[in-house]
Amino acid sequence: MSSSDILPRSEDRAASGGLISRRWLLRTGLAAVPASVVATQVSADQLRVPDWSSTPGLVQSPYGQPSPFESHVTRPVLGLFPEGIGDGSGVSFTPLEKLAGTITPNGLFFERHHSGIPEIDPDQHEFVIHGMVRQPLRFSMSDLLNYPMTTRTAFIECAGNSLFNSLDEAQQRSAGEIHGLIGNAEWTGISLATLLQETGVDPAGTWMLAEGADAAKKSRSIPISKALNGDAMIALYQNGERLRPEQGYPMRLVVPGWQGSMNIKWLRRIKVMSGATHTKDETSKYTLLQKDGLARQFTHELGVKSVITGPSYGIGPVRKGLQQITGVAWSGAGRITGVEISADGGQSWAAAALQAPALPQAMTRFSIAWDWTGGSATLMSRATDETGTVQPTRSDWYAPYAAGQLYHQNAIQSWAIDAKGDVSNVYV
Ligand SMILES: Nc1nc2c(c(=O)[nH]1)N[C@H]1C(S)=C(S)[C@@H](COP(=O)(O)O)O[C@H]1N2
Ligand SMILES: [Mo]
């Protein structure tokens, strides 16, 4: 192929603002940017021999750490209360813009604690299923480790994610600080349905209360159908290793696609009930006040959502020419079936390529080629899921609600690029 075969032609333009059709990627087999565009030409005799190639390196270690050159890749931490008030309550964010692929590394998975991270001795931890059951049962960790386990990939997203985009003024913060109350992991554990079969469930037991062993005793009511249909898991492992303390060691509930707060960490009991319990954690939070004065409660399933992570605020400046736009999409309702990208603030859209496999209730990576000629641009991504639901614009999302609402906000994110290539967060 000559370089004129490689570079996009005018018929490869998919939308205004320099977006290139997926067909171009398929035709050239290129990952968006031909090497001739970015790399420096060399001849073989110019191969350098750096110091690390001439002396032996470090010895092996019992537990690996990232390269010291990657020490800037950390979770931004936000305490929600001044020292001494609400001890241990706070969040840290997944640095979405610094990650690739779809799996969130365990050390960078966002955190949301209401009373800090309890240090739990697994040998003393007990998990009880009781309430409207035939036989209440207590499980030790060694009991649980003897059950057959299943593995699935799922995201966990806090209902308060994107809170910095619910303020009146667009905040100049990174993709991770705005949208990083989400992590995507491969969870391994025991199907809750298996354990409920053993205790037996009274047919009138339609809800369950799940409670954690932390000082907050975080608890949520969950329709039991989510467990009986095989969807809920008592997770013991995350990305192949035992849960981290901050993710609920030694065990947490995972309810794929539903509000983060229902994924109870440090799980100590499940009580089968005939209705919702209306605990402090579900009456003081997670409701949405509508314009008609009524509040929506128990919005369990999270909406279809996406964010462009590259380019995004704090990354850049964007350089001119052919490059890749990339980001992640997810939906509580199932698989992501499409992501469209706009470079002109939503006037025209082009389909992005999705990285296979697009798993249900899991992050899917998307990318598209973009030829930026240097004019101002506004980048947006709009995801669609397998139910046909399309991610809303900000005005569509806010339309039914009273001012100041923030939970379950899944509106389209917009990044403006100025003539210098600097990226800012804008509301469109
Ligand atoms: N026991 C307990 N479980 C909990 C919480 C908590 O504070 N205590 N926080 C909840 C909230 S609000 C969210 S968003 C998720 C966060 O999970 P992560 O910290 O593993 O990211 O855990 C949920 N489970
Ligand atoms: Mo949350």
XYZ file of N, CA and C and ligand atoms in Angstrom, residues 110 112 114 157-160 260-261 286, ligand 2:
31
model
N -12.456 2.853 41.665
C -12.976 3.935 42.508
C -13.446 3.394 43.858
N -16.068 4.263 47.315
C -17.068 5.067 48.014
C -17.335 4.375 49.340
N -18.814 4.934 53.385
C -19.606 5.817 54.249
C -19.069 5.879 55.667
N -21.210 1.325 39.219
C -21.233 2.786 39.084
C -22.051 3.383 40.219
N -21.478 4.369 40.879
C -22.182 5.077 41.952
C -23.335 5.874 41.344
N -24.487 5.873 42.041
C -25.634 6.652 41.567
C -25.307 8.139 41.524
N -24.294 8.554 42.277
C -23.900 9.963 42.292
C -22.782 10.277 41.299
N -24.666 1.595 42.251
C -23.475 1.174 42.981
C -23.740 0.856 44.438
N -24.579 1.677 45.075
C -24.773 1.532 46.521
C -25.416 0.202 46.912
N -30.467 9.013 46.774
C -30.827 8.262 45.558
C -32.246 8.511 45.061
Mo -22.567 5.319 45.555
